[in-house]
GROMACS .gro file of N, CA and C in nm:
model
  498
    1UNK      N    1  -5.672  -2.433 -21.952
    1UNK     CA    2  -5.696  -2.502 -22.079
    1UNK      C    3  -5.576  -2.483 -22.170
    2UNK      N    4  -5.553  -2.583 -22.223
    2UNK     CA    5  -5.420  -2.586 -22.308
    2UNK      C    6  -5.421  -2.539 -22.436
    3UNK      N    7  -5.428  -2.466 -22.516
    3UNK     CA    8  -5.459  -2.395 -22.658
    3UNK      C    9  -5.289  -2.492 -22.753
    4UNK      N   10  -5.286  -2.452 -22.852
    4UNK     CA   11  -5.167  -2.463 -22.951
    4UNK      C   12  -5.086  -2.331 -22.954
    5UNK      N   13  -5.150  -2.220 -22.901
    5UNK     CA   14  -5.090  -2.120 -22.914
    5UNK      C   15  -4.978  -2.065 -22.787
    6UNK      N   16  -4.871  -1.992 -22.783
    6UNK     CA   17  -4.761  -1.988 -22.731
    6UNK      C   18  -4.792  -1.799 -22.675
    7UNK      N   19  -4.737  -1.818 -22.545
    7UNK     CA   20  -4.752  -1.585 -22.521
    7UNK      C   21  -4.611  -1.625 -22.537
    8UNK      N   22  -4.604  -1.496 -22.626
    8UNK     CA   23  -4.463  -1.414 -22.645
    8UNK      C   24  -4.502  -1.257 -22.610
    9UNK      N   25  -4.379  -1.198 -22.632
    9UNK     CA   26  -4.407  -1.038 -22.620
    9UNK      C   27  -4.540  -0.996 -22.768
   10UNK      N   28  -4.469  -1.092 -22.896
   10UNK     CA   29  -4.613  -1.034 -22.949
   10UNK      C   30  -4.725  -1.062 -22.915
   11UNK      N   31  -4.757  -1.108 -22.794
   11UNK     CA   32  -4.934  -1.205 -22.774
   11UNK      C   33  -4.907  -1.351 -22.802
   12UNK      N   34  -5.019  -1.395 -22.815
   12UNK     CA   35  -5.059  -1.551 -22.850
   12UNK      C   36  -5.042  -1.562 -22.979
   13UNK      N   37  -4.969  -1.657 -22.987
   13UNK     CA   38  -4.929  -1.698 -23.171
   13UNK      C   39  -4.896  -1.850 -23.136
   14UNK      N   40  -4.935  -1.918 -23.284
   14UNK     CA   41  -4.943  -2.030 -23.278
   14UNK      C   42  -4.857  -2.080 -23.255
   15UNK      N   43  -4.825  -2.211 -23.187
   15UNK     CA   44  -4.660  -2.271 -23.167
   15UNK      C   45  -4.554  -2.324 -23.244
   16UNK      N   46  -4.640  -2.345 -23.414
   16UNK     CA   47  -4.567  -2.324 -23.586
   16UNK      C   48  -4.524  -2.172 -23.609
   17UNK      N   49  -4.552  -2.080 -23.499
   17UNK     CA   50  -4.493  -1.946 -23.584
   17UNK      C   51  -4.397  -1.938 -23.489
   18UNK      N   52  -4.304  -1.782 -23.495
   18UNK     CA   53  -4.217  -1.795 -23.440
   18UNK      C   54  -4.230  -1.590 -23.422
   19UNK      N   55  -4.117  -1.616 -23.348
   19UNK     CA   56  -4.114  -1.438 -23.394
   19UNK      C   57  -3.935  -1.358 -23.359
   20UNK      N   58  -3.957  -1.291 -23.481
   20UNK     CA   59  -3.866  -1.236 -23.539
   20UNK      C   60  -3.834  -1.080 -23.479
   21UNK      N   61  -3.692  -1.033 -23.500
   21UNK     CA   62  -3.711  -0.860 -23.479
   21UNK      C   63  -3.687  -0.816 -23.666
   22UNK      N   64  -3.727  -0.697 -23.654
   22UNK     CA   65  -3.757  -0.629 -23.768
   22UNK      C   66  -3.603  -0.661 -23.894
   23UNK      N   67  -3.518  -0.611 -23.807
   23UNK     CA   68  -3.384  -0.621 -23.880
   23UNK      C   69  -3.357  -0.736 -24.010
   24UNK      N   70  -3.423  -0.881 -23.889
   24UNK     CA   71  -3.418  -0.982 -23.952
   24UNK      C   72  -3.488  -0.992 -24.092
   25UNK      N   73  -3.576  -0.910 -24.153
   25UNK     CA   74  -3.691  -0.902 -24.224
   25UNK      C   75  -3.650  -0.770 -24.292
   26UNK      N   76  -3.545  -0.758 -24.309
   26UNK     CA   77  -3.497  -0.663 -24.365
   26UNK      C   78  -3.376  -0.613 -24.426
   27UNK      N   79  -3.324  -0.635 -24.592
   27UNK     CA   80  -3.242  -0.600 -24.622
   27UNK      C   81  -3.154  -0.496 -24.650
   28UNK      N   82  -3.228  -0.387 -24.631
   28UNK     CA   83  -3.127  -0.270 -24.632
   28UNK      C   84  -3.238  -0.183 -24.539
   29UNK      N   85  -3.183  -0.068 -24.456
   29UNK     CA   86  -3.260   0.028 -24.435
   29UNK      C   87  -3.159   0.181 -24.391
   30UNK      N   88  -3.286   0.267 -24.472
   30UNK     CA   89  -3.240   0.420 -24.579
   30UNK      C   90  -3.364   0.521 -24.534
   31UNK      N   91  -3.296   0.633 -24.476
   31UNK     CA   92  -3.347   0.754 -24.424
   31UNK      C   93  -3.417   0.765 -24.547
   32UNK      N   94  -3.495   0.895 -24.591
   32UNK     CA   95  -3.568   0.942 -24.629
   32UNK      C   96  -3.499   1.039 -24.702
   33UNK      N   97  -3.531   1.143 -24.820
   33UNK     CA   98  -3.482   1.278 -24.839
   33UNK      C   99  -3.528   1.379 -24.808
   34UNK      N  100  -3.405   1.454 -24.784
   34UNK     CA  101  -3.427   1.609 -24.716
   34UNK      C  102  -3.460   1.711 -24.796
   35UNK      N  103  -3.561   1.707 -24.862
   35UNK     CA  104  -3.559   1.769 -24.970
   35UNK      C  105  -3.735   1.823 -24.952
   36UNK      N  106  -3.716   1.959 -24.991
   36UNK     CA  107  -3.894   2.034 -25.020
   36UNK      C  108  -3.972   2.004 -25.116
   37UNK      N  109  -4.082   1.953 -25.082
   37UNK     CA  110  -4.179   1.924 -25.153
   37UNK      C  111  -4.197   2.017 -25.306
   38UNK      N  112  -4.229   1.969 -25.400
   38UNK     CA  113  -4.246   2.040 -25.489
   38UNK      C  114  -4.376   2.006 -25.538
   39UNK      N  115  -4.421   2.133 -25.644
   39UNK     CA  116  -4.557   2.133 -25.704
   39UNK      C  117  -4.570   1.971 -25.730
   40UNK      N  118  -4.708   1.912 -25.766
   40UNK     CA  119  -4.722   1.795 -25.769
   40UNK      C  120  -4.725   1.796 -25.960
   41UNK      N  121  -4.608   1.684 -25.991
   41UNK     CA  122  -4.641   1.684 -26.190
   41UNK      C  123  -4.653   1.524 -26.215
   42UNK      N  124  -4.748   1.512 -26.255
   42UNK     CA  125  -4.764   1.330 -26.283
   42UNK      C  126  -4.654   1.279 -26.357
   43UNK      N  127  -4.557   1.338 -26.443
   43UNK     CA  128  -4.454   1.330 -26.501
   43UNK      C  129  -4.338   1.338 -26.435
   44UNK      N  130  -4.310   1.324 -26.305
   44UNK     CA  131  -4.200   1.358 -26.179
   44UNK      C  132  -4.277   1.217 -26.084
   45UNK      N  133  -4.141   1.208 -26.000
   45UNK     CA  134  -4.183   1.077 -25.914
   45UNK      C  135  -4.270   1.154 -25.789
   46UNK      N  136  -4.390   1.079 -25.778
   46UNK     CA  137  -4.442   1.158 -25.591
   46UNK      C  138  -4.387   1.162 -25.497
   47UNK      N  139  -4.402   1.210 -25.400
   47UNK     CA  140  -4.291   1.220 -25.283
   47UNK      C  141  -4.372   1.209 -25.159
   48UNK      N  142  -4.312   1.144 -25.085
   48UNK     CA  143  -4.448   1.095 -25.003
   48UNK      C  144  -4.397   1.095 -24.872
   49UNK      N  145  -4.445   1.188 -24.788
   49UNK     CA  146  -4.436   1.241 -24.682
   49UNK      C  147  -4.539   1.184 -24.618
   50UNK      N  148  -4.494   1.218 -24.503
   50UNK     CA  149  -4.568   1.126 -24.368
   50UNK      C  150  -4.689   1.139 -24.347
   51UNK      N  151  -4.757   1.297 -24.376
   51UNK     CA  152  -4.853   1.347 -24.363
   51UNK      C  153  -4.931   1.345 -24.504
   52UNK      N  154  -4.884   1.241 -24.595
   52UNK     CA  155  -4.961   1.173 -24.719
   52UNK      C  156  -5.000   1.058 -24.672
   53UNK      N  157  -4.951   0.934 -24.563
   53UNK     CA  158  -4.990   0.826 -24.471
   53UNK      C  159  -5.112   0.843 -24.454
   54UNK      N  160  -5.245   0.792 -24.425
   54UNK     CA  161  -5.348   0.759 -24.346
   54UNK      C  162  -5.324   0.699 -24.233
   55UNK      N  163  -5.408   0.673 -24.135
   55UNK     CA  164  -5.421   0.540 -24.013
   55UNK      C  165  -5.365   0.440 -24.065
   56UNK      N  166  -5.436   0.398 -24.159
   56UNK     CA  167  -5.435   0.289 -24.266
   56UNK      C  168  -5.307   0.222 -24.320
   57UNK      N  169  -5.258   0.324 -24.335
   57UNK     CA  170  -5.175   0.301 -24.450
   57UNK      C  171  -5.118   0.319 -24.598
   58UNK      N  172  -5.236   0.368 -24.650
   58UNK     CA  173  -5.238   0.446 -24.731
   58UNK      C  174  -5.229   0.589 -24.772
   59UNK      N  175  -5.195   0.627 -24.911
   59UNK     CA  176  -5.141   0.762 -24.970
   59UNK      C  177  -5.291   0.806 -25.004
   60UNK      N  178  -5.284   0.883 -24.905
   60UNK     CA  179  -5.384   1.022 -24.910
   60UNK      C  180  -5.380   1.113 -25.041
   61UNK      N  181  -5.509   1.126 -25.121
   61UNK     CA  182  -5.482   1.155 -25.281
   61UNK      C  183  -5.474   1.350 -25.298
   62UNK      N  184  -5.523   1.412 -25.174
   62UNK     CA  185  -5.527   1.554 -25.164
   62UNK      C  186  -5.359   1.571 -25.152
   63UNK      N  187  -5.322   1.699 -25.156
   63UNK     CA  188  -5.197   1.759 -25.169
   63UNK      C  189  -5.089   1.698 -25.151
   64UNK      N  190  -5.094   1.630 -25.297
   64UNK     CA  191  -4.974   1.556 -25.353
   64UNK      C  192  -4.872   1.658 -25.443
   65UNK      N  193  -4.728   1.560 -25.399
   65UNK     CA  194  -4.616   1.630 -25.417
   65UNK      C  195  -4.535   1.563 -25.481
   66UNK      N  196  -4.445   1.614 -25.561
   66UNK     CA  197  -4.383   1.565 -25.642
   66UNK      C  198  -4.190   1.587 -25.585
   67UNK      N  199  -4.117   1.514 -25.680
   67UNK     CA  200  -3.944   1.630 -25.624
   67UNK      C  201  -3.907   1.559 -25.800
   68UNK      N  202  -3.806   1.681 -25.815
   68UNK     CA  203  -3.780   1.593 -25.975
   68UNK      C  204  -3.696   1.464 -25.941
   69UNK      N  205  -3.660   1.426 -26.095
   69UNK     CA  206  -3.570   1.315 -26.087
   69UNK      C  207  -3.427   1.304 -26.058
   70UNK      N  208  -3.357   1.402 -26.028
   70UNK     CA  209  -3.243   1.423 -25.967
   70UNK      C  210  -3.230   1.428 -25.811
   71UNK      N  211  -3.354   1.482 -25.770
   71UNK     CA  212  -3.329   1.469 -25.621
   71UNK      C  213  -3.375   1.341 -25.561
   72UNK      N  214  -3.487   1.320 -25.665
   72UNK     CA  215  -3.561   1.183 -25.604
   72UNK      C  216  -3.452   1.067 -25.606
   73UNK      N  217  -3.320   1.103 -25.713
   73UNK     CA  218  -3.249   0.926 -25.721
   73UNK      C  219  -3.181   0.904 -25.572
   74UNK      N  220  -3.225   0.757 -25.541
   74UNK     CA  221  -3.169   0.729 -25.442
   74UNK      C  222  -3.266   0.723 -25.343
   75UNK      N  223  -3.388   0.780 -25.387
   75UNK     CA  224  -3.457   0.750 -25.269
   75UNK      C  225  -3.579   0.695 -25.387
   76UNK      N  226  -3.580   0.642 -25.463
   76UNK     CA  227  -3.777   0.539 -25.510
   76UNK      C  228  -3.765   0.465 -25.462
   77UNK      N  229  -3.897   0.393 -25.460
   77UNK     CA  230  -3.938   0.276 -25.376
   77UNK      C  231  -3.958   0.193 -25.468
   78UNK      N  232  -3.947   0.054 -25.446
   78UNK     CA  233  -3.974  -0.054 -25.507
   78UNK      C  234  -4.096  -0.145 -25.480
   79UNK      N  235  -4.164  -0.184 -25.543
   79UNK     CA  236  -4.282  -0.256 -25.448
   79UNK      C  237  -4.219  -0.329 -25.334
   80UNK      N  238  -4.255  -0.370 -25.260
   80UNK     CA  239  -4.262  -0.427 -25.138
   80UNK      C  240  -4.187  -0.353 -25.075
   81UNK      N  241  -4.142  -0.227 -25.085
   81UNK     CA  242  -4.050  -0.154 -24.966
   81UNK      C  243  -4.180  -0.065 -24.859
   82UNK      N  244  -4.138  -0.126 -24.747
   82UNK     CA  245  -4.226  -0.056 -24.661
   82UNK      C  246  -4.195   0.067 -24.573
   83UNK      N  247  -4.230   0.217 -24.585
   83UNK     CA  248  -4.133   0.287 -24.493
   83UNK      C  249  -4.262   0.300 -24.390
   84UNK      N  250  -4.178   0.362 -24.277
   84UNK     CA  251  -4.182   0.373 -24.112
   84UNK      C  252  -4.186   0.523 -24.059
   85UNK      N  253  -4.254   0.561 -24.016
   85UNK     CA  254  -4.239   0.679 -23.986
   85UNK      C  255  -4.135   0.781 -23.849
   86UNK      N  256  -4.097   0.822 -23.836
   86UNK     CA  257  -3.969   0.815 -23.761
   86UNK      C  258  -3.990   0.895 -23.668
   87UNK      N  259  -4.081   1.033 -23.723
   87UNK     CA  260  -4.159   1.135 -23.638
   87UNK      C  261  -4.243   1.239 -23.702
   88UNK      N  262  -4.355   1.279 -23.651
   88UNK     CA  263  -4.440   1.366 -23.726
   88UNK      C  264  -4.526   1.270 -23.673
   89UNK      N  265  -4.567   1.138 -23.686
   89UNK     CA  266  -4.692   1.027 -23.682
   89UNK      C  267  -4.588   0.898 -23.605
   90UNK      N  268  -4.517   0.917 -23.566
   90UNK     CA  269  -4.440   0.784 -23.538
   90UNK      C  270  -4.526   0.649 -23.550
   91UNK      N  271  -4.450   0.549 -23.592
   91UNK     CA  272  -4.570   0.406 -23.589
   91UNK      C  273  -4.661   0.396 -23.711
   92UNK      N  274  -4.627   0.499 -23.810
   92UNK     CA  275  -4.756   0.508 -23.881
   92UNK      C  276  -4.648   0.437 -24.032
   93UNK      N  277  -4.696   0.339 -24.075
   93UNK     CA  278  -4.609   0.265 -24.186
   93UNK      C  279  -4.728   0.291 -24.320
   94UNK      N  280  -4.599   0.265 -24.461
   94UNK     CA  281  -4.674   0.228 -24.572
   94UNK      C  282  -4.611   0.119 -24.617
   95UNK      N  283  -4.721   0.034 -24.708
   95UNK     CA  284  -4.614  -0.063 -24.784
   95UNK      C  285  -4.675  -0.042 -24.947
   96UNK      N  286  -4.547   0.002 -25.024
   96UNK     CA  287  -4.591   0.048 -25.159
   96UNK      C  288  -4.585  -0.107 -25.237
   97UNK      N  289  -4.740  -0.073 -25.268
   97UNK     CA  290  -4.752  -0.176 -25.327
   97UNK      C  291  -4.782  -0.165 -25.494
   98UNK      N  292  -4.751  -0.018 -25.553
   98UNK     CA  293  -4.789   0.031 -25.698
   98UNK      C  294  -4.614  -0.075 -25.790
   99UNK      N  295  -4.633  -0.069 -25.896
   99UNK     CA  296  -4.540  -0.105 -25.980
   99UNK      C  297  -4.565  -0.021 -26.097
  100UNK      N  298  -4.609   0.079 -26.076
  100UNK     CA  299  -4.642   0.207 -26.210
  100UNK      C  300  -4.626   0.311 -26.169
  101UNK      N  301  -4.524   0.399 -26.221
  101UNK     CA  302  -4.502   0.501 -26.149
  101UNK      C  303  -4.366   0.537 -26.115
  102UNK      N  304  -4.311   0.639 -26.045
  102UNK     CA  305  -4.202   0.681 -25.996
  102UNK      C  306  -4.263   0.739 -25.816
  103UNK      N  307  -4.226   0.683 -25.727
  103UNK     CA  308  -4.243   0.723 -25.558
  103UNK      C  309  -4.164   0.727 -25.529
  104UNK      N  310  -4.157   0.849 -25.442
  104UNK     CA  311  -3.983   0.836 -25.369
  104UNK      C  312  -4.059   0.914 -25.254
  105UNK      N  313  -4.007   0.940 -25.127
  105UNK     CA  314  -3.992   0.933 -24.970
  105UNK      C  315  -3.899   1.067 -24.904
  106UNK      N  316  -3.995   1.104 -24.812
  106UNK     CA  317  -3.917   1.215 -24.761
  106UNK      C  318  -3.835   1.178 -24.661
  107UNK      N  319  -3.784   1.267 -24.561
  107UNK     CA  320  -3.645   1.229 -24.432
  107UNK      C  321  -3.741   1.209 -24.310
  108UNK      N  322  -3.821   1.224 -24.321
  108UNK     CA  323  -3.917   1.197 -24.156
  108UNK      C  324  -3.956   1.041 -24.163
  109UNK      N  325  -3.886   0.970 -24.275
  109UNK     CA  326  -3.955   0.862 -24.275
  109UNK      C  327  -3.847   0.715 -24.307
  110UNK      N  328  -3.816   0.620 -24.303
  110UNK     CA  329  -3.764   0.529 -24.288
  110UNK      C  330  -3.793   0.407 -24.395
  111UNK      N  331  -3.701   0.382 -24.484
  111UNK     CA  332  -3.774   0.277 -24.601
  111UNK      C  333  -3.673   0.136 -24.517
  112UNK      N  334  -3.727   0.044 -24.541
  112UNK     CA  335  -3.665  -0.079 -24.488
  112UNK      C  336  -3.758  -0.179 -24.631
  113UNK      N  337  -3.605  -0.237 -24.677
  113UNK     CA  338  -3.624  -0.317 -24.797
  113UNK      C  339  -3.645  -0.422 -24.736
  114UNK      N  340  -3.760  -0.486 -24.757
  114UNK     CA  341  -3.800  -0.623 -24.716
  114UNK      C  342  -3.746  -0.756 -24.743
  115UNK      N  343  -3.703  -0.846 -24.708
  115UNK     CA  344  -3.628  -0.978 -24.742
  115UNK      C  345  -3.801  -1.033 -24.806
  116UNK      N  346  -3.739  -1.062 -24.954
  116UNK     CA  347  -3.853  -1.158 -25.058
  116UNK      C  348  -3.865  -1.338 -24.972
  117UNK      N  349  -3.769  -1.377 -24.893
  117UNK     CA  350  -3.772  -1.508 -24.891
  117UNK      C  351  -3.875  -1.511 -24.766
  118UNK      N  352  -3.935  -1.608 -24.762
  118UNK     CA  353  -4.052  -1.620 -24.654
  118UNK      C  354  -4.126  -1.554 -24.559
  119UNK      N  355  -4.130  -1.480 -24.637
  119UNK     CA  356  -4.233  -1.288 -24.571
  119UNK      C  357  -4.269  -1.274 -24.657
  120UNK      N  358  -4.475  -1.253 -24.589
  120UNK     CA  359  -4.537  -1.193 -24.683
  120UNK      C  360  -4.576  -1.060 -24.592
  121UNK      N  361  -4.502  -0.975 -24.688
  121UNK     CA  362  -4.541  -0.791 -24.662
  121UNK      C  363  -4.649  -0.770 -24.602
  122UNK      N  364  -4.748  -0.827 -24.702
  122UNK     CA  365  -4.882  -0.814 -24.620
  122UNK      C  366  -4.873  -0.794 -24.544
  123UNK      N  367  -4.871  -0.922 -24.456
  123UNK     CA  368  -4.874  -0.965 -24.293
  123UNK      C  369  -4.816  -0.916 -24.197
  124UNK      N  370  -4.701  -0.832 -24.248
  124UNK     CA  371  -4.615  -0.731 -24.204
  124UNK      C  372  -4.699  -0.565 -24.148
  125UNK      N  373  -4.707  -0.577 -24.307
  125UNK     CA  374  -4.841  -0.452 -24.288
  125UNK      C  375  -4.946  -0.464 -24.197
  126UNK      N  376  -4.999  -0.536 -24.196
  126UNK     CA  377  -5.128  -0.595 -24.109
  126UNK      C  378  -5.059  -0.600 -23.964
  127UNK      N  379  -4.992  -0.604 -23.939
  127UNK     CA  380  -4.949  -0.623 -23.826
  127UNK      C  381  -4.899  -0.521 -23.738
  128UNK      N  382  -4.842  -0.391 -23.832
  128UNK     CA  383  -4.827  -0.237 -23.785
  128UNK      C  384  -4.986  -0.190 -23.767
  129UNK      N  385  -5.049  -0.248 -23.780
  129UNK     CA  386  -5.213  -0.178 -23.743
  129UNK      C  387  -5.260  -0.255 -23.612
  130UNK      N  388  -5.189  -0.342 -23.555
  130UNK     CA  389  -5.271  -0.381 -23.458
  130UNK      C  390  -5.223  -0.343 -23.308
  131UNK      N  391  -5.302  -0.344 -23.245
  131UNK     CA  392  -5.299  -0.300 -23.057
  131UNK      C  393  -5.124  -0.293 -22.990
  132UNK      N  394  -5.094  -0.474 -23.017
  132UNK     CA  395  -4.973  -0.493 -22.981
  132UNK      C  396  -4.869  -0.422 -23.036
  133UNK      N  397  -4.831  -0.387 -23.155
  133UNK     CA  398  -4.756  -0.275 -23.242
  133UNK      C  399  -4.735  -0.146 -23.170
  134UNK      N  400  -4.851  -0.090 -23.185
  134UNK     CA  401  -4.913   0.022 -23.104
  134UNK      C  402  -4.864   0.071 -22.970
  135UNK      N  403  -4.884  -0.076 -22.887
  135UNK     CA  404  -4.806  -0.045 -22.744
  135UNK      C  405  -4.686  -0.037 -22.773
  136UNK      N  406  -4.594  -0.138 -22.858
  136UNK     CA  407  -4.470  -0.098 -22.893
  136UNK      C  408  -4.459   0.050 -22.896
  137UNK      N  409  -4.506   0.086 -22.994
  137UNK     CA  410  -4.454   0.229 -23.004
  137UNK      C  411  -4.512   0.312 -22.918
  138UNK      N  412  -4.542   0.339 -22.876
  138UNK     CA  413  -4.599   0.402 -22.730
  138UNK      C  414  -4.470   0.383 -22.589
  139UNK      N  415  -4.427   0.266 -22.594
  139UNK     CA  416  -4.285   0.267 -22.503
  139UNK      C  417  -4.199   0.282 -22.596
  140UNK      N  418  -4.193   0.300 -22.694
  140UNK     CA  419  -4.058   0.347 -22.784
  140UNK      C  420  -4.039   0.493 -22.829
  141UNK      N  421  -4.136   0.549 -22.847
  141UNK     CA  422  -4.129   0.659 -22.941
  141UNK      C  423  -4.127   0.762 -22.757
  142UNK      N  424  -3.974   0.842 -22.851
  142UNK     CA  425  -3.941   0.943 -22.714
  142UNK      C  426  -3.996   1.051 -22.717
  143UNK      N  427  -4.042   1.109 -22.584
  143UNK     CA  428  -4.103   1.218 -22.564
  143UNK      C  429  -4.046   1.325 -22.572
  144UNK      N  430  -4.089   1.442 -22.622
  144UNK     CA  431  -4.025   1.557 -22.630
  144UNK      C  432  -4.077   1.644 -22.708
  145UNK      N  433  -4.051   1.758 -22.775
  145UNK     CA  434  -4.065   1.861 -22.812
  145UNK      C  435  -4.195   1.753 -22.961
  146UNK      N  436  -4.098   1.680 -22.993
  146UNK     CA  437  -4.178   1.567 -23.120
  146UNK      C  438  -4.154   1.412 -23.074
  147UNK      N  439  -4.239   1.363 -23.059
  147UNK     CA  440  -4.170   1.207 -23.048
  147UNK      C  441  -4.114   1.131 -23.195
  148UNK      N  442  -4.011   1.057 -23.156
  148UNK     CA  443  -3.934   0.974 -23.256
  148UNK      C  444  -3.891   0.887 -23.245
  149UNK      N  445  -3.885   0.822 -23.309
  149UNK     CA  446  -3.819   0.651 -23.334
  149UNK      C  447  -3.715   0.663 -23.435
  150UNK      N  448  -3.644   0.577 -23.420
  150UNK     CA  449  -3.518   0.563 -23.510
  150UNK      C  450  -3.499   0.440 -23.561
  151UNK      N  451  -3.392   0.449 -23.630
  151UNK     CA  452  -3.397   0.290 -23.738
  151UNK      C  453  -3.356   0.151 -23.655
  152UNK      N  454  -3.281   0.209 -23.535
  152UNK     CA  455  -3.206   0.099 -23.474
  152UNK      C  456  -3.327   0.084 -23.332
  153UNK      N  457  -3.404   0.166 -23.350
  153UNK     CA  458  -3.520   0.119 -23.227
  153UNK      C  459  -3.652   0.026 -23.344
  154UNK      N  460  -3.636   0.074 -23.443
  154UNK     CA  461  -3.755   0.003 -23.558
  154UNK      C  462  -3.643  -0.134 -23.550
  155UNK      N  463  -3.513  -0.147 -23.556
  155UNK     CA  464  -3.491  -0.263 -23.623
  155UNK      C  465  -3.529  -0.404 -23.485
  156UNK      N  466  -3.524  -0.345 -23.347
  156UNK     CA  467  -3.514  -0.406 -23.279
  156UNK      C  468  -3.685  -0.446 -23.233
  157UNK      N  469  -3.813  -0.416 -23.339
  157UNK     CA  470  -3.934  -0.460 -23.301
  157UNK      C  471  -3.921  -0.634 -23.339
  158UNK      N  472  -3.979  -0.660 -23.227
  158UNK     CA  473  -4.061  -0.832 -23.280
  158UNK      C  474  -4.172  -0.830 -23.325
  159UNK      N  475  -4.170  -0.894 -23.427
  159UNK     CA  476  -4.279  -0.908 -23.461
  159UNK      C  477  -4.315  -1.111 -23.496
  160UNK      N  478  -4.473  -1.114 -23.497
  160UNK     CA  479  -4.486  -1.247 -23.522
  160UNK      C  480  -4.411  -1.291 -23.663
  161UNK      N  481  -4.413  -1.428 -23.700
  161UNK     CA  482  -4.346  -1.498 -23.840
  161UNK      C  483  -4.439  -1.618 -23.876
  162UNK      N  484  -4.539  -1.545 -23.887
  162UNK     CA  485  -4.617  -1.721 -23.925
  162UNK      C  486  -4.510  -1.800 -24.046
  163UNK      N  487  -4.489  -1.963 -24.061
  163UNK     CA  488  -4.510  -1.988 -24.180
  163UNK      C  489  -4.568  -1.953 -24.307
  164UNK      N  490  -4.486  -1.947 -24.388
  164UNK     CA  491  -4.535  -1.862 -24.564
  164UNK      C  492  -4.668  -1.942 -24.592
  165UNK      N  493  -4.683  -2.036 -24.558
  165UNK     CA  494  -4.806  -2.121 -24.646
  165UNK      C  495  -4.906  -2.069 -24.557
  166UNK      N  496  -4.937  -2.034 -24.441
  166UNK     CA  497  -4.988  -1.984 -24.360
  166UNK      C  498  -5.036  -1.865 -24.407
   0.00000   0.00000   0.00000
């Protein structure tokens, strides 16, 4: 039976989408800082370590951490920056979606600035949660003492591209 939809390595996607590797969908990408967690002060940017991630995606609200504003420059996040986890959880992404606040990112983790033109983050996000992702990282992330992924193995994921109106 003939569907509209096309197999690629990501699965079945419609034959209007297309699919992309990560790089493409991405304007800059920036390690994390190496820097120790500090007491948590709502007046200091949070610092958000891998093991603040959920399954999900989301910042886990128990033992939150802060770093001041000198160590944090250079590493806040901007809304739509999504980081990647590199090792500790490999595969396990956030996409900050706050615009209040000061967040900044530790070194186990990977920020990749998203291209604004015809990507919606969302869908991006949504898409690090599903099966096919998953197997990705499962043949990517190397075995050893810790498994890890790196920026130039994240940049080389495909992922689907629906159309924006889509």
């Amino acid at each position: 039976l003939m569907t509209s939809l096309d197999e690629t390595s990501v699965g079945d996607i419609p034959s209007d989408w297309s699919s992309v590797r990560l790089e493409e969908l991405t304007q800059d990408t920036l390690y994390g800082a190496n820097e120790s967690a500090e007491e948590y002060d709502l007046y200091r940017p949070r610092y958000i370590r891998i093991k603040d991630i959920d399954e999900q995606g989301r910042l886990k609200e128990e033992e939150k951490a802060s770093l001041s504003p000198e160590k944090a420059e250079g590493y806040l996040l901007e809304k739509g920056d999504m980081l990647f986890a590199r090792s500790g959880s490999p595969g396990r992404t956030y996409l900050h979606r706050h615009d209040n606040g000061e967040y900044c990112y530790g070194g186990y983790s990977i920020k990749h600035e998203l291209v604004s033109d015809n990507l919606n983050n969302e869908f991006l996000s949504q898409y690090t949660k599903s099966q096919k992702y998953w197997d990705w990282i499962e043949r990517i992330a190397r075995t050893g003492a810790q498994a890890n992924i790196n920026s130039r193995e994240y940049a080389s994921l495909l992922v689907p591209f629906p159309p924006l109106l889509e």
